[in-house]
Short mmCIF file of C-alpha atoms in Angstrom, two decimals:
data_model
loop_
_atom_site.label_atom_id
_atom_site.label_comp_id
_atom_site.label_asym_id
_atom_site.label_seq_id
_atom_site.Cartn_x
_atom_site.Cartn_y
_atom_site.Cartn_z
CA MET W 1 84.94 201.90 -8.80
CA SER W 2 82.27 201.29 -11.36
CA LEU W 3 78.93 199.76 -10.44
CA ALA W 4 79.66 196.68 -12.59
CA GLU W 5 82.87 195.83 -10.66
CA PRO W 6 82.28 192.98 -8.14
CA ALA W 7 82.92 193.66 -4.45
CA ALA W 8 86.12 192.19 -2.94
CA LEU W 9 85.66 189.05 -0.85
CA PRO W 10 86.80 188.97 2.81
CA VAL W 11 90.34 187.68 3.28
CA ALA W 12 89.34 184.81 5.58
CA ALA W 13 86.66 183.59 3.17
CA SER W 14 89.15 183.57 0.32
CA VAL W 15 91.43 181.06 2.11
CA PRO W 16 90.79 177.44 1.09
CA PRO W 17 89.48 175.28 3.97
CA ARG W 18 92.48 172.93 3.90
CA LEU W 19 94.91 175.85 4.00
CA HIS W 20 92.96 177.39 6.87
CA LEU W 21 93.17 174.15 8.90
CA LEU W 22 96.90 173.94 8.15
CA GLN W 23 97.37 177.49 9.42
CA ARG W 24 95.48 176.69 12.62
CA PHE W 25 97.50 173.51 13.16
CA THR W 26 100.77 175.37 12.54
CA GLY W 27 99.75 178.09 14.97
CA ARG W 28 98.91 175.58 17.70
CA PHE W 29 102.14 173.67 17.07
CA LYS W 30 104.19 176.86 17.47
CA VAL W 31 102.46 177.57 20.79
CA SER W 32 103.00 174.00 22.05
CA LEU W 33 106.54 173.63 20.70
CA PRO W 34 108.32 174.56 24.00
CA ALA W 35 106.26 171.94 25.86
CA TYR W 36 107.09 169.29 23.25
CA LEU W 37 110.80 170.15 23.49
CA LEU W 38 110.69 169.76 27.27
CA LEU W 39 108.99 166.38 26.91
CA LEU W 40 111.29 165.20 24.13
CA PRO W 41 114.02 163.59 26.33
CA SER W 42 111.43 161.65 28.32
CA LEU W 43 109.62 160.59 25.15
CA VAL W 44 112.88 159.35 23.61
CA PHE W 45 113.72 157.25 26.68
CA LEU W 46 110.13 155.99 26.86
CA ALA W 47 110.20 154.98 23.20
CA LEU W 48 113.62 153.31 23.39
CA PHE W 49 113.53 151.56 26.75
CA THR W 50 109.82 150.81 27.16
CA TYR W 51 107.96 150.45 23.88
CA GLY W 52 111.09 149.64 21.90
CA ALA W 53 112.04 146.96 24.41
CA MET W 54 108.49 145.58 24.36
CA GLY W 55 108.61 145.37 20.57
CA ARG W 56 111.93 143.55 20.70
CA VAL W 57 110.57 141.10 23.28
CA LEU W 58 107.55 140.46 21.07
CA ILE W 59 109.79 139.70 18.10
CA ASP W 60 112.07 137.44 20.17
CA ALA W 61 109.03 135.53 21.43
CA LEU W 62 108.21 134.53 17.86
CA TYR W 63 111.66 133.15 17.01
CA GLN W 64 113.84 130.25 18.07
CA ARG W 65 117.37 131.40 18.82
CA ALA W 66 120.20 130.42 16.56
CA THR W 67 122.52 127.57 17.58
CA PRO W 68 125.81 126.34 16.08
CA LYS W 69 123.76 123.69 14.26
CA ALA W 70 120.59 125.64 13.38
CA PRO W 71 120.01 129.24 12.26
CA LEU W 72 117.49 131.65 13.72
CA ARG W 73 114.02 130.59 12.64
CA PHE W 74 110.45 131.79 12.97
CA VAL W 75 108.36 129.53 15.24
CA GLY W 76 105.21 131.62 15.71
CA LEU W 77 103.42 130.84 18.96
CA ASP W 78 105.45 127.73 19.75
CA ASN W 79 107.43 129.51 22.47
CA ILE W 80 104.22 130.62 24.18
CA SER W 81 102.82 127.09 23.97
CA ALA W 82 106.06 125.73 25.44
CA VAL W 83 105.92 128.19 28.33
CA LEU W 84 102.28 127.40 29.11
CA ALA W 85 103.09 123.68 29.10
CA ASP W 86 106.13 124.12 31.36
CA PRO W 87 105.28 122.97 34.92
CA TYR W 88 107.98 125.26 36.31
CA PHE W 89 106.19 128.27 34.78
CA THR W 90 102.76 127.23 36.06
CA GLY W 91 104.33 126.56 39.46
CA ALA W 92 105.89 130.04 39.41
CA VAL W 93 102.50 131.55 38.51
CA VAL W 94 100.84 129.76 41.43
CA ASN W 95 103.63 130.86 43.77
CA ASN W 96 103.25 134.43 42.51
CA LEU W 97 99.49 134.40 43.11
CA VAL W 98 100.01 133.15 46.67
CA TYR W 99 102.80 135.67 47.13
CA ALA W 100 100.67 138.54 45.76
CA VAL W 101 97.67 137.78 47.97
CA GLY W 102 99.83 136.96 51.00
CA THR W 103 101.76 140.22 50.78
CA ALA W 104 99.10 142.62 49.50
CA ILE W 105 96.44 141.96 52.13
CA PRO W 106 98.70 142.26 55.22
CA SER W 107 100.61 145.22 53.75
CA ILE W 108 97.44 147.14 52.91
CA GLY W 109 95.83 146.27 56.25
CA LEU W 110 98.88 147.45 58.21
CA ALA W 111 99.17 150.57 56.05
CA LEU W 112 95.54 151.48 56.78
CA LEU W 113 96.02 150.95 60.52
CA PHE W 114 99.18 153.06 60.49
CA ALA W 115 97.45 155.83 58.56
CA LEU W 116 94.42 155.88 60.89
CA ALA W 117 96.65 155.92 63.96
CA LEU W 118 98.97 158.62 62.62
CA ALA W 119 96.45 160.80 60.77
CA ARG W 120 96.86 163.74 63.14
CA THR W 121 100.09 165.66 62.65
CA ASN W 122 102.31 166.33 65.65
CA VAL W 123 105.88 165.64 66.67
CA VAL W 124 105.23 162.07 67.80
CA THR W 125 103.21 161.01 64.75
CA SER W 126 105.72 162.64 62.40
CA ALA W 127 108.55 160.68 64.00
CA LEU W 128 106.54 157.45 63.83
CA ARG W 129 105.69 158.08 60.16
CA ALA W 130 109.37 158.51 59.37
CA ALA W 131 110.23 155.34 61.29
CA LEU W 132 107.59 153.32 59.42
CA PHE W 133 108.69 154.74 56.08
CA LEU W 134 112.36 153.96 56.72
CA PRO W 135 112.21 150.35 55.36
CA VAL W 136 111.08 151.76 52.00
CA LEU W 137 114.41 153.56 51.69
CA ILE W 138 116.46 150.40 52.24
CA PRO W 139 117.35 148.62 48.99
CA MET W 140 115.72 145.22 48.60
CA VAL W 141 119.10 143.51 48.33
CA ALA W 142 120.26 145.02 51.62
CA ALA W 143 116.96 144.14 53.31
CA SER W 144 117.28 140.58 52.03
CA ALA W 145 120.81 140.27 53.44
CA LEU W 146 119.51 141.59 56.77
CA PHE W 147 116.67 139.08 56.91
CA LEU W 148 119.00 136.33 55.79
CA PHE W 149 120.82 136.68 59.10
CA ILE W 150 117.50 136.74 60.94
CA PHE W 151 116.29 133.52 59.30
CA LEU W 152 119.53 131.55 59.55
CA PRO W 153 118.83 128.24 61.32
CA ASN W 154 120.26 127.78 64.83
CA VAL W 155 122.21 131.07 64.83
CA GLY W 156 119.67 133.54 63.45
CA LEU W 157 117.87 136.10 65.60
CA LEU W 158 114.51 134.43 64.99
CA ASP W 159 115.67 131.09 66.31
CA TYR W 160 117.48 132.80 69.18
CA TYR W 161 114.33 134.54 70.46
CA ILE W 162 111.50 132.14 69.68
CA GLY W 163 113.26 128.87 68.84
CA GLY W 164 113.05 127.73 72.44
CA LEU W 165 109.29 128.25 72.46
CA LEU W 166 108.68 125.85 69.56
CA PRO W 167 108.77 122.05 69.79
CA VAL W 168 110.71 121.86 66.51
CA VAL W 169 112.78 124.76 65.22
CA PRO W 170 111.88 125.22 61.55
CA ASN W 171 114.37 125.85 58.80
CA TRP W 172 112.74 129.09 57.66
CA LEU W 173 114.32 129.25 54.20
CA GLY W 174 115.13 125.56 53.75
CA ASP W 175 111.67 124.10 54.25
CA PRO W 176 109.60 124.11 51.02
CA ASP W 177 106.39 124.46 53.05
CA ILE W 178 107.34 127.74 54.75
CA ALA W 179 110.11 129.33 52.65
CA LEU W 180 107.66 131.32 50.49
CA TYR W 181 105.91 132.68 53.59
CA ALA W 182 109.27 133.63 55.09
CA ILE W 183 110.21 135.84 52.14
CA MET W 184 106.73 137.38 52.22
CA ILE W 185 107.64 138.94 55.57
CA ILE W 186 110.29 141.09 53.89
CA THR W 187 107.83 142.45 51.34
CA ILE W 188 105.23 143.22 53.99
CA TRP W 189 107.86 144.92 56.15
CA LYS W 190 109.04 147.09 53.25
CA ASN W 191 105.74 147.99 51.63
CA ALA W 192 103.46 148.77 54.59
CA GLY W 193 105.10 152.16 55.19
CA TYR W 194 104.96 152.97 51.48
CA TYR W 195 101.25 152.25 51.18
CA MET W 196 100.65 154.21 54.39
CA LEU W 197 101.49 157.41 52.49
CA PHE W 198 98.64 156.83 50.03
CA PHE W 199 96.14 156.26 52.83
CA LEU W 200 97.37 159.36 54.66
CA ALA W 201 96.76 161.35 51.48
CA GLY W 202 93.35 159.70 51.06
CA LEU W 203 92.34 160.60 54.61
CA GLN W 204 92.90 164.27 53.76
CA SER W 205 89.95 164.05 51.35
CA VAL W 206 87.47 162.88 54.02
CA PRO W 207 85.16 165.88 54.67
CA GLU W 208 85.66 167.28 58.15
CA ASP W 209 82.11 168.63 58.32
CA VAL W 210 80.66 165.18 57.62
CA MET W 211 82.84 163.65 60.33
CA GLU W 212 81.79 166.34 62.81
CA ALA W 213 78.11 165.89 61.91
CA ALA W 214 78.39 162.13 62.39
CA HIS W 215 80.11 162.68 65.73
CA LEU W 216 77.32 165.03 66.87
CA ASP W 217 74.74 162.46 65.78
CA GLY W 218 76.35 159.93 68.12
CA ALA W 219 78.29 157.84 65.59
CA GLY W 220 81.25 156.17 67.28
CA PRO W 221 84.72 155.62 65.77
CA PHE W 222 83.73 152.26 64.24
CA MET W 223 80.56 153.68 62.68
CA ARG W 224 82.48 156.63 61.22
CA LEU W 225 85.13 154.25 59.88
CA ARG W 226 82.55 151.87 58.39
CA TYR W 227 80.19 154.39 56.79
CA ILE W 228 82.34 157.47 56.08
CA ILE W 229 86.08 156.80 56.00
CA LEU W 230 86.20 153.47 54.16
CA PRO W 231 83.78 154.57 51.37
CA GLU W 232 85.84 157.73 50.87
CA LEU W 233 89.01 155.63 50.63
CA LYS W 234 87.71 153.27 47.91
CA PRO W 235 89.71 154.92 45.09
CA THR W 236 92.82 154.80 47.28
CA PHE W 237 92.21 151.12 48.02
CA LEU W 238 91.89 150.35 44.32
CA PHE W 239 95.07 152.23 43.44
CA VAL W 240 97.06 150.60 46.26
CA ILE W 241 95.84 147.13 45.25
CA VAL W 242 97.14 147.73 41.72
CA ILE W 243 100.49 148.95 43.05
CA ALA W 244 100.76 145.99 45.43
CA THR W 245 100.01 143.54 42.63
CA LEU W 246 102.60 145.09 40.36
CA ASN W 247 105.16 145.00 43.18
CA ALA W 248 104.41 141.33 43.77
CA VAL W 249 105.35 140.56 40.18
CA THR W 250 108.27 142.94 39.72
CA GLN W 251 110.13 142.39 43.01
CA VAL W 252 112.54 139.48 42.77
CA ASP W 253 115.74 140.69 44.42
CA HIS W 254 115.03 138.93 47.71
CA VAL W 255 114.38 135.63 45.91
CA PHE W 256 117.72 135.91 44.15
CA VAL W 257 119.62 136.76 47.36
CA MET W 258 117.91 134.41 49.81
CA THR W 259 116.66 131.27 48.06
CA LYS W 260 117.31 131.43 44.30
CA GLY W 261 113.87 129.97 43.77
CA GLY W 262 114.38 127.01 46.08
CA PRO W 263 113.99 124.79 47.90
CA SER W 264 112.27 122.59 45.30
CA ASN W 265 111.09 125.72 43.38
CA SER W 266 108.84 126.64 46.32
CA THR W 267 109.92 130.32 46.08
CA ASN W 268 110.29 130.50 42.32
CA LEU W 269 108.34 133.53 41.10
CA VAL W 270 107.49 134.50 37.51
CA LEU W 271 110.19 137.13 37.16
CA PHE W 272 112.84 134.77 38.53
CA TYR W 273 111.62 132.10 36.09
CA ILE W 274 112.16 134.60 33.24
CA TYR W 275 115.64 135.34 34.57
CA GLN W 276 116.47 131.63 34.68
CA GLN W 277 115.31 131.08 31.11
CA ALA W 278 117.16 134.10 29.73
CA VAL W 279 120.42 134.00 31.71
CA GLU W 280 120.92 130.46 32.99
CA HIS W 281 119.39 128.49 30.10
CA TYR W 282 119.92 131.19 27.44
CA ASP W 283 116.50 130.43 25.97
CA ILE W 284 115.63 133.95 24.82
CA GLY W 285 112.50 132.85 22.95
CA LYS W 286 111.00 131.15 25.99
CA ALA W 287 111.98 134.02 28.30
CA SER W 288 110.42 136.52 25.87
CA ALA W 289 107.23 134.46 25.64
CA ALA W 290 106.94 134.36 29.44
CA THR W 291 107.56 138.11 29.53
CA MET W 292 104.81 138.75 26.98
CA LEU W 293 102.36 136.63 28.96
CA THR W 294 103.24 138.51 32.14
CA LEU W 295 102.93 141.90 30.43
CA ALA W 296 99.57 140.95 28.96
CA ALA W 297 98.27 139.92 32.38
CA LEU W 298 99.52 143.10 34.05
CA MET W 299 98.18 145.35 31.29
CA GLY W 300 94.80 143.64 31.52
CA LEU W 301 94.74 144.12 35.28
CA THR W 302 95.75 147.76 34.96
CA ALA W 303 93.14 148.46 32.26
CA LEU W 304 90.46 146.79 34.40
CA SER W 305 91.47 148.90 37.39
CA PHE W 306 91.40 152.15 35.43
CA ARG W 307 88.02 151.20 33.99
CA THR W 308 86.68 150.50 37.47
CA MET W 309 87.97 153.83 38.74
CA ALA W 310 86.42 155.64 35.75
CA ASN W 311 83.06 154.00 36.40
CA ARG W 312 83.17 155.04 40.05
CA GLU W 313 83.91 158.62 39.03
CA GLY W 314 81.12 158.62 36.46
CA GLY W 315 83.43 158.67 33.47
CA PRO W 316 82.77 157.09 30.05
#
């Protein structure tokens, strides 16, 4: 090689930056390809039956369905305005709020008591855990049929055992003032054992050395619960509250089986209202608008909950 001949450049430096990035991306894609293939079936179902369905609902909410006398037409936000002005929808929202609060608080309170009482593992507590979790395994329709026999006036088990103690035997599912509270009992009965599992898992994270130190310092069970256990369970509480709220909106089987929204719409919940609009009245636009409003509320609640949890953990 003569002295005037320029030295050869390194191979890496001779590759254009864009081509180098493409090679890196291709290399990473080849490494991740098996993982993407494993996720592909779930992603397809998620795209079709979740986001695809949400997109279809959004489109339907903006249109008025076709009739023999009028074609399908774009109405913009008219369906949403009609739903917000419908007293049956606002009544269902109020019922759902009462139902959510009335089922979430007792369910979570009972679940915490069950978890505290059954935290230690032995034969007895394991059997009691299984017994308390058993209602979770029973389908809501079957549980509703069971409680329907319990609530039947004059012949039901409830009237048989406590009817004689009351001056007037109530019609548990026929009285508009108490029907909603009667169906709340089923939800509390089913969900308490389910939420108990989360609190049992949360109790595992309570530091044993801190509990022992508090015990040696003379802190009683209430003091340890107030200042150690409950603060450690705050993330669990937040998560369970979100789950309980979602269950309060998405569970409607018992309403369909036991009351069908009655009497006088006293047990009509939001999801049952959507069912009535879509199936009984065949008003797809109004049902889709109510669905979009419900989804927006639930997504806002979920985002707020995740944000709160991130702040507690010191996240961004």
